[in-house]
PDB file of N, CA and C and ligand atoms in Angstrom:
ATOM      1  N   UNK Q   1       2.608  21.010  78.530  1.00 73.00           N
ATOM      2  CA  UNK Q   1       1.413  20.584  78.676  1.00 73.00           C
ATOM      3  C   UNK Q   1      -0.002  20.118  79.322  1.00 73.00           C
ATOM      4  N   UNK Q   2       0.982  19.137  79.866  1.00 88.00           N
ATOM      5  CA  UNK Q   2       0.592  18.435  80.606  1.00 88.00           C
ATOM      6  C   UNK Q   2      -0.611  19.125  81.952  1.00 88.00           C
ATOM      7  N   UNK Q   3       0.754  19.947  82.658  1.00 91.00           N
ATOM      8  CA  UNK Q   3       0.145  20.068  83.219  1.00 91.00           C
ATOM      9  C   UNK Q   3      -0.902  21.539  82.844  1.00 91.00           C
ATOM     10  N   UNK Q   4      -0.774  21.757  81.907  1.00 92.00           N
ATOM     11  CA  UNK Q   4      -1.864  22.758  81.811  1.00 92.00           C
ATOM     12  C   UNK Q   4      -2.947  22.574  81.609  1.00 92.00           C
ATOM     13  N   UNK Q   5      -3.342  21.396  81.127  1.00 93.00           N
ATOM     14  CA  UNK Q   5      -4.107  19.954  80.993  1.00 93.00           C
ATOM     15  C   UNK Q   5      -4.647  19.969  82.231  1.00 93.00           C
ATOM     16  N   UNK Q   6      -4.107  19.577  82.875  1.00 93.00           N
ATOM     17  CA  UNK Q   6      -4.969  18.776  84.567  1.00 93.00           C
ATOM     18  C   UNK Q   6      -5.294  19.997  85.313  1.00 93.00           C
ATOM     19  N   UNK Q   7      -5.230  20.992  85.189  1.00 92.00           N
ATOM     20  CA  UNK Q   7      -5.028  22.535  85.403  1.00 92.00           C
ATOM     21  C   UNK Q   7      -6.115  22.853  85.168  1.00 92.00           C
ATOM     22  N   UNK Q   8      -6.363  22.861  83.886  1.00 92.00           N
ATOM     23  CA  UNK Q   8      -8.201  22.865  83.142  1.00 92.00           C
ATOM     24  C   UNK Q   8      -9.531  22.030  83.651  1.00 92.00           C
ATOM     25  N   UNK Q   9      -8.435  20.625  83.245  1.00 93.00           N
ATOM     26  CA  UNK Q   9      -9.683  19.241  84.067  1.00 93.00           C
ATOM     27  C   UNK Q   9      -9.882  19.544  85.354  1.00 93.00           C
ATOM     28  N   UNK Q  10      -8.885  20.003  86.521  1.00 93.00           N
ATOM     29  CA  UNK Q  10      -9.553  20.322  88.090  1.00 93.00           C
ATOM     30  C   UNK Q  10      -9.925  21.375  87.802  1.00 93.00           C
ATOM     31  N   UNK Q  11     -10.310  22.417  87.064  1.00 93.00           N
ATOM     32  CA  UNK Q  11     -10.819  23.784  86.728  1.00 93.00           C
ATOM     33  C   UNK Q  11     -12.524  23.039  86.402  1.00 93.00           C
ATOM     34  N   UNK Q  12     -12.785  22.619  84.972  1.00 93.00           N
ATOM     35  CA  UNK Q  12     -14.047  22.382  84.392  1.00 93.00           C
ATOM     36  C   UNK Q  12     -14.351  21.168  86.491  1.00 93.00           C
ATOM     37  N   UNK Q  13     -13.940  20.311  86.482  1.00 94.00           N
ATOM     38  CA  UNK Q  13     -14.383  19.696  87.571  1.00 94.00           C
ATOM     39  C   UNK Q  13     -14.808  20.849  88.772  1.00 94.00           C
ATOM     40  N   UNK Q  14     -13.740  21.906  89.109  1.00 95.00           N
ATOM     41  CA  UNK Q  14     -14.600  22.291  90.230  1.00 95.00           C
ATOM     42  C   UNK Q  14     -15.872  23.791  89.693  1.00 95.00           C
ATOM     43  N   UNK Q  15     -16.054  23.882  87.710  1.00 94.00           N
ATOM     44  CA  UNK Q  15     -16.845  24.358  88.381  1.00 94.00           C
ATOM     45  C   UNK Q  15     -17.876  23.842  87.831  1.00 94.00           C
ATOM     46  N   UNK Q  16     -18.064  22.389  87.677  1.00 94.00           N
ATOM     47  CA  UNK Q  16     -19.387  22.007  87.431  1.00 94.00           C
ATOM     48  C   UNK Q  16     -19.588  21.406  88.948  1.00 94.00           C
ATOM     49  N   UNK Q  17     -18.806  21.269  89.603  1.00 94.00           N
ATOM     50  CA  UNK Q  17     -19.395  21.205  91.000  1.00 94.00           C
ATOM     51  C   UNK Q  17     -19.849  21.767  91.511  1.00 94.00           C
ATOM     52  N   UNK Q  18     -19.244  22.997  91.287  1.00 94.00           N
ATOM     53  CA  UNK Q  18     -20.718  24.852  92.079  1.00 94.00           C
ATOM     54  C   UNK Q  18     -21.470  24.279  90.909  1.00 94.00           C
ATOM     55  N   UNK Q  19     -21.295  24.275  89.665  1.00 93.00           N
ATOM     56  CA  UNK Q  19     -22.744  24.396  89.468  1.00 93.00           C
ATOM     57  C   UNK Q  19     -24.219  23.479  90.091  1.00 93.00           C
ATOM     58  N   UNK Q  20     -23.555  22.224  90.141  1.00 92.00           N
ATOM     59  CA  UNK Q  20     -24.639  21.549  90.769  1.00 92.00           C
ATOM     60  C   UNK Q  20     -25.001  21.323  92.116  1.00 92.00           C
ATOM     61  N   UNK Q  21     -24.018  22.014  92.692  1.00 92.00           N
ATOM     62  CA  UNK Q  21     -23.969  22.464  94.223  1.00 92.00           C
ATOM     63  C   UNK Q  21     -24.827  23.399  94.221  1.00 92.00           C
ATOM     64  N   UNK Q  22     -25.004  24.857  93.899  1.00 91.00           N
ATOM     65  CA  UNK Q  22     -25.787  25.538  93.947  1.00 91.00           C
ATOM     66  C   UNK Q  22     -26.988  24.918  92.898  1.00 91.00           C
ATOM     67  N   UNK Q  23     -27.199  24.386  91.595  1.00 89.00           N
ATOM     68  CA  UNK Q  23     -28.857  23.773  91.521  1.00 89.00           C
ATOM     69  C   UNK Q  23     -29.442  23.102  92.760  1.00 89.00           C
ATOM     70  N   UNK Q  24     -28.659  22.153  93.102  1.00 88.00           N
ATOM     71  CA  UNK Q  24     -29.140  21.291  94.363  1.00 88.00           C
ATOM     72  C   UNK Q  24     -29.723  22.486  95.296  1.00 88.00           C
ATOM     73  N   UNK Q  25     -28.796  23.434  95.915  1.00 87.00           N
ATOM     74  CA  UNK Q  25     -29.410  24.253  96.856  1.00 87.00           C
ATOM     75  C   UNK Q  25     -30.438  24.692  96.738  1.00 87.00           C
ATOM     76  N   UNK Q  26     -30.694  25.427  95.286  1.00 85.00           N
ATOM     77  CA  UNK Q  26     -32.195  25.767  95.062  1.00 85.00           C
ATOM     78  C   UNK Q  26     -33.058  25.217  94.392  1.00 85.00           C
ATOM     79  N   UNK Q  27     -33.127  23.288  94.199  1.00 82.00           N
ATOM     80  CA  UNK Q  27     -33.657  22.527  94.272  1.00 82.00           C
ATOM     81  C   UNK Q  27     -34.417  22.440  96.229  1.00 82.00           C
ATOM     82  N   UNK Q  28     -33.612  22.148  96.711  1.00 77.00           N
ATOM     83  CA  UNK Q  28     -33.884  22.009  97.859  1.00 77.00           C
ATOM     84  C   UNK Q  28     -34.902  22.976  98.939  1.00 77.00           C
ATOM     85  N   UNK Q  29     -35.961  22.454  98.972  1.00 73.00           N
ATOM     86  CA  UNK Q  29     -36.848  23.456 100.037  1.00 73.00           C
ATOM     87  C   UNK Q  29     -36.381  24.286 101.074  1.00 73.00           C
ATOM     88  N   UNK Q  30     -36.806  25.712 101.669  1.00 68.00           N
ATOM     89  CA  UNK Q  30     -36.173  26.130 102.605  1.00 68.00           C
ATOM     90  C   UNK Q  30     -35.964  25.766 103.435  1.00 68.00           C
ATOM     91  N   UNK Q  31     -34.906  25.325 104.414  1.00 68.00           N
ATOM     92  CA  UNK Q  31     -35.079  24.748 105.868  1.00 68.00           C
ATOM     93  C   UNK Q  31     -35.689  25.335 107.106  1.00 68.00           C
ATOM     94  N   UNK Q  32     -37.197  25.206 107.818  1.00 61.00           N
ATOM     95  CA  UNK Q  32     -37.092  25.921 108.322  1.00 61.00           C
ATOM     96  C   UNK Q  32     -36.994  25.139 109.800  1.00 61.00           C
ATOM     97  N   UNK Q  33     -36.477  26.301 110.718  1.00 56.00           N
ATOM     98  CA  UNK Q  33     -36.301  25.344 112.319  1.00 56.00           C
ATOM     99  C   UNK Q  33     -37.473  24.149 113.050  1.00 56.00           C
ATOM    100  N   UNK Q  34     -37.310  23.762 113.526  1.00 53.00           N
ATOM    101  CA  UNK Q  34     -37.839  22.853 114.304  1.00 53.00           C
ATOM    102  C   UNK Q  34     -38.952  23.850 114.774  1.00 53.00           C
ATOM    103  N   UNK Q  35     -40.651  23.415 115.258  1.00 59.00           N
ATOM    104  CA  UNK Q  35     -41.217  24.099 115.660  1.00 59.00           C
ATOM    105  C   UNK Q  35     -41.315  23.373 117.158  1.00 59.00           C
ATOM    106  N   UNK Q  36     -40.375  23.955 117.809  1.00 64.00           N
ATOM    107  CA  UNK Q  36     -40.020  23.326 119.156  1.00 64.00           C
ATOM    108  C   UNK Q  36     -40.049  24.527 119.901  1.00 64.00           C
ATOM    109  N   UNK Q  37     -41.172  24.931 120.344  1.00 74.00           N
ATOM    110  CA  UNK Q  37     -41.139  26.145 121.195  1.00 74.00           C
ATOM    111  C   UNK Q  37     -41.016  26.091 122.488  1.00 74.00           C
ATOM    112  N   UNK Q  38     -40.939  27.089 123.372  1.00 88.00           N
ATOM    113  CA  UNK Q  38     -40.660  26.912 124.952  1.00 88.00           C
ATOM    114  C   UNK Q  38     -41.886  26.649 125.192  1.00 88.00           C
ATOM    115  N   UNK Q  39     -42.229  25.720 125.769  1.00 93.00           N
ATOM    116  CA  UNK Q  39     -43.619  24.835 126.514  1.00 93.00           C
ATOM    117  C   UNK Q  39     -43.831  26.011 127.540  1.00 93.00           C
ATOM    118  N   UNK Q  40     -45.367  26.653 128.347  1.00 94.00           N
ATOM    119  CA  UNK Q  40     -45.214  26.981 129.248  1.00 94.00           C
ATOM    120  C   UNK Q  40     -46.149  26.317 129.418  1.00 94.00           C
ATOM    121  N   UNK Q  41     -46.604  26.871 131.143  1.00 95.00           N
ATOM    122  CA  UNK Q  41     -47.504  26.116 132.063  1.00 95.00           C
ATOM    123  C   UNK Q  41     -49.071  27.166 132.240  1.00 95.00           C
ATOM    124  N   UNK Q  42     -49.897  26.499 132.169  1.00 96.00           N
ATOM    125  CA  UNK Q  42     -50.964  27.703 132.809  1.00 96.00           C
ATOM    126  C   UNK Q  42     -50.890  27.739 133.922  1.00 96.00           C
ATOM    127  N   UNK Q  43     -51.481  28.793 133.698  1.00 96.00           N
ATOM    128  CA  UNK Q  43     -51.700  29.602 135.690  1.00 96.00           C
ATOM    129  C   UNK Q  43     -52.554  29.039 136.362  1.00 96.00           C
ATOM    130  N   UNK Q  44     -53.376  28.651 135.757  1.00 96.00           N
ATOM    131  CA  UNK Q  44     -55.105  28.152 136.128  1.00 96.00           C
ATOM    132  C   UNK Q  44     -54.721  26.555 136.771  1.00 96.00           C
ATOM    133  N   UNK Q  45     -54.904  26.209 135.234  1.00 97.00           N
ATOM    134  CA  UNK Q  45     -55.052  24.493 135.756  1.00 97.00           C
ATOM    135  C   UNK Q  45     -54.161  23.921 135.093  1.00 97.00           C
ATOM    136  N   UNK Q  46     -52.819  24.398 134.538  1.00 96.00           N
ATOM    137  CA  UNK Q  46     -51.468  23.421 134.704  1.00 96.00           C
ATOM    138  C   UNK Q  46     -51.144  23.397 133.675  1.00 96.00           C
ATOM    139  N   UNK Q  47     -52.027  23.085 132.862  1.00 96.00           N
ATOM    140  CA  UNK Q  47     -51.345  22.404 130.984  1.00 96.00           C
ATOM    141  C   UNK Q  47     -50.744  23.002 130.853  1.00 96.00           C
ATOM    142  N   UNK Q  48     -49.918  21.738 130.032  1.00 95.00           N
ATOM    143  CA  UNK Q  48     -48.879  22.854 129.416  1.00 95.00           C
ATOM    144  C   UNK Q  48     -48.833  23.052 128.228  1.00 95.00           C
ATOM    145  N   UNK Q  49     -48.306  23.887 127.368  1.00 93.00           N
ATOM    146  CA  UNK Q  49     -49.240  24.743 125.888  1.00 93.00           C
ATOM    147  C   UNK Q  49     -47.699  25.085 125.383  1.00 93.00           C
ATOM    148  N   UNK Q  50     -47.521  25.356 124.311  1.00 92.00           N
ATOM    149  CA  UNK Q  50     -46.808  25.774 123.934  1.00 92.00           C
ATOM    150  C   UNK Q  50     -47.032  27.593 123.745  1.00 92.00           C
ATOM    151  N   UNK Q  51     -45.682  28.188 124.050  1.00 89.00           N
ATOM    152  CA  UNK Q  51     -45.804  29.604 124.466  1.00 89.00           C
ATOM    153  C   UNK Q  51     -46.457  29.877 122.713  1.00 89.00           C
ATOM    154  N   UNK Q  52     -46.258  30.055 121.787  1.00 89.00           N
ATOM    155  CA  UNK Q  52     -46.800  29.881 120.453  1.00 89.00           C
ATOM    156  C   UNK Q  52     -48.251  30.465 120.507  1.00 89.00           C
ATOM    157  N   UNK Q  53     -49.352  29.405 121.507  1.00 91.00           N
ATOM    158  CA  UNK Q  53     -50.458  29.157 121.672  1.00 91.00           C
ATOM    159  C   UNK Q  53     -50.787  29.782 123.289  1.00 91.00           C
ATOM    160  N   UNK Q  54     -49.472  29.898 123.725  1.00 94.00           N
ATOM    161  CA  UNK Q  54     -50.337  30.659 125.132  1.00 94.00           C
ATOM    162  C   UNK Q  54     -51.244  31.603 125.315  1.00 94.00           C
ATOM    163  N   UNK Q  55     -52.210  32.615 126.089  1.00 95.00           N
ATOM    164  CA  UNK Q  55     -52.408  33.796 126.040  1.00 95.00           C
ATOM    165  C   UNK Q  55     -51.380  33.977 127.306  1.00 95.00           C
ATOM    166  N   UNK Q  56     -51.540  35.412 127.271  1.00 93.00           N
ATOM    167  CA  UNK Q  56     -50.591  36.023 128.270  1.00 93.00           C
ATOM    168  C   UNK Q  56     -50.849  36.920 128.583  1.00 93.00           C
ATOM    169  N   UNK Q  57     -51.679  37.339 130.402  1.00 94.00           N
ATOM    170  CA  UNK Q  57     -51.989  38.408 131.242  1.00 94.00           C
ATOM    171  C   UNK Q  57     -50.803  38.123 132.116  1.00 94.00           C
ATOM    172  N   UNK Q  58     -50.640  39.434 132.327  1.00 92.00           N
ATOM    173  CA  UNK Q  58     -49.376  39.497 133.967  1.00 92.00           C
ATOM    174  C   UNK Q  58     -48.435  39.552 133.991  1.00 92.00           C
ATOM    175  N   UNK Q  59     -48.369  38.485 132.881  1.00 92.00           N
ATOM    176  CA  UNK Q  59     -46.912  37.542 133.190  1.00 92.00           C
ATOM    177  C   UNK Q  59     -46.743  36.725 132.968  1.00 92.00           C
ATOM    178  N   UNK Q  60     -48.106  36.390 132.754  1.00 94.00           N
ATOM    179  CA  UNK Q  60     -48.753  34.809 133.047  1.00 94.00           C
ATOM    180  C   UNK Q  60     -49.025  34.301 132.150  1.00 94.00           C
ATOM    181  N   UNK Q  61     -48.965  32.551 131.891  1.00 95.00           N
ATOM    182  CA  UNK Q  61     -49.033  31.926 130.582  1.00 95.00           C
ATOM    183  C   UNK Q  61     -50.516  30.895 130.561  1.00 95.00           C
ATOM    184  N   UNK Q  62     -51.613  31.383 130.354  1.00 96.00           N
ATOM    185  CA  UNK Q  62     -52.995  31.055 129.794  1.00 96.00           C
ATOM    186  C   UNK Q  62     -53.501  29.916 128.978  1.00 96.00           C
ATOM    187  N   UNK Q  63     -54.497  28.675 129.034  1.00 96.00           N
ATOM    188  CA  UNK Q  63     -54.495  27.212 127.778  1.00 96.00           C
ATOM    189  C   UNK Q  63     -55.534  27.866 127.283  1.00 96.00           C
ATOM    190  N   UNK Q  64     -56.575  29.041 127.646  1.00 96.00           N
ATOM    191  CA  UNK Q  64     -57.311  29.750 127.117  1.00 96.00           C
ATOM    192  C   UNK Q  64     -58.438  30.722 127.418  1.00 96.00           C
ATOM    193  N   UNK Q  65     -58.829  31.058 126.686  1.00 96.00           N
ATOM    194  CA  UNK Q  65     -59.421  33.094 127.656  1.00 96.00           C
ATOM    195  C   UNK Q  65     -59.824  32.550 128.579  1.00 96.00           C
ATOM    196  N   UNK Q  66     -61.234  31.088 128.800  1.00 96.00           N
ATOM    197  CA  UNK Q  66     -61.102  31.536 129.716  1.00 96.00           C
ATOM    198  C   UNK Q  66     -61.021  31.007 131.424  1.00 96.00           C
ATOM    199  N   UNK Q  67     -59.539  30.731 131.390  1.00 96.00           N
ATOM    200  CA  UNK Q  67     -58.877  30.115 132.185  1.00 96.00           C
ATOM    201  C   UNK Q  67     -57.622  31.767 132.419  1.00 96.00           C
ATOM    202  N   UNK Q  68     -57.798  32.537 131.213  1.00 96.00           N
ATOM    203  CA  UNK Q  68     -57.178  34.213 131.330  1.00 96.00           C
ATOM    204  C   UNK Q  68     -57.916  35.116 132.037  1.00 96.00           C
ATOM    205  N   UNK Q  69     -59.498  34.454 131.410  1.00 95.00           N
ATOM    206  CA  UNK Q  69     -60.272  35.870 132.017  1.00 95.00           C
ATOM    207  C   UNK Q  69     -60.968  35.209 133.718  1.00 95.00           C
ATOM    208  N   UNK Q  70     -60.690  34.439 133.816  1.00 91.00           N
ATOM    209  CA  UNK Q  70     -61.466  33.251 135.518  1.00 91.00           C
ATOM    210  C   UNK Q  70     -60.773  34.337 136.622  1.00 91.00           C
ATOM    211  N   UNK Q  71     -61.352  34.606 137.289  1.00 76.00           N
ATOM    212  CA  UNK Q  71     -60.195  35.169 138.396  1.00 76.00           C
ATOM    213  C   UNK Q  71     -60.398  34.146 139.461  1.00 76.00           C
ATOM    214  N   UNK Q  72     -59.197  34.062 140.008  1.00 65.00           N
ATOM    215  CA  UNK Q  72     -59.356  33.167 141.343  1.00 65.00           C
ATOM    216  C   UNK Q  72     -59.564  33.397 142.276  1.00 65.00           C
TER     217      UNK Q  72
HETATM  218 ZN1   ZN W 101     -55.855  26.983 131.237  1.00 82.06          ZN
END
C-alpha cells in the first residue's frame, strides 16, 4: 500500500505543477518579439532608418517622402 500512496502523491504533485504552470502561462503577458528590425539607409541622405518606417521606391529606401520624391 505504501507504493500506491507514493504513486498517488506523485500524481497529485504532477497535477498541481501542471495546473500552476498553466495558470502562470495564462497570467504572463504574450511575448512579443523584440522590435529590432532591419536598419536600412536612405538612398538620398544616408540616414539610417528602420525598414518598417522607411519609404520604398524602386527597391530603394528613403527616410521621408521628400527624399523619396526628390530627383537626383
Ligand atoms: Zn533621406
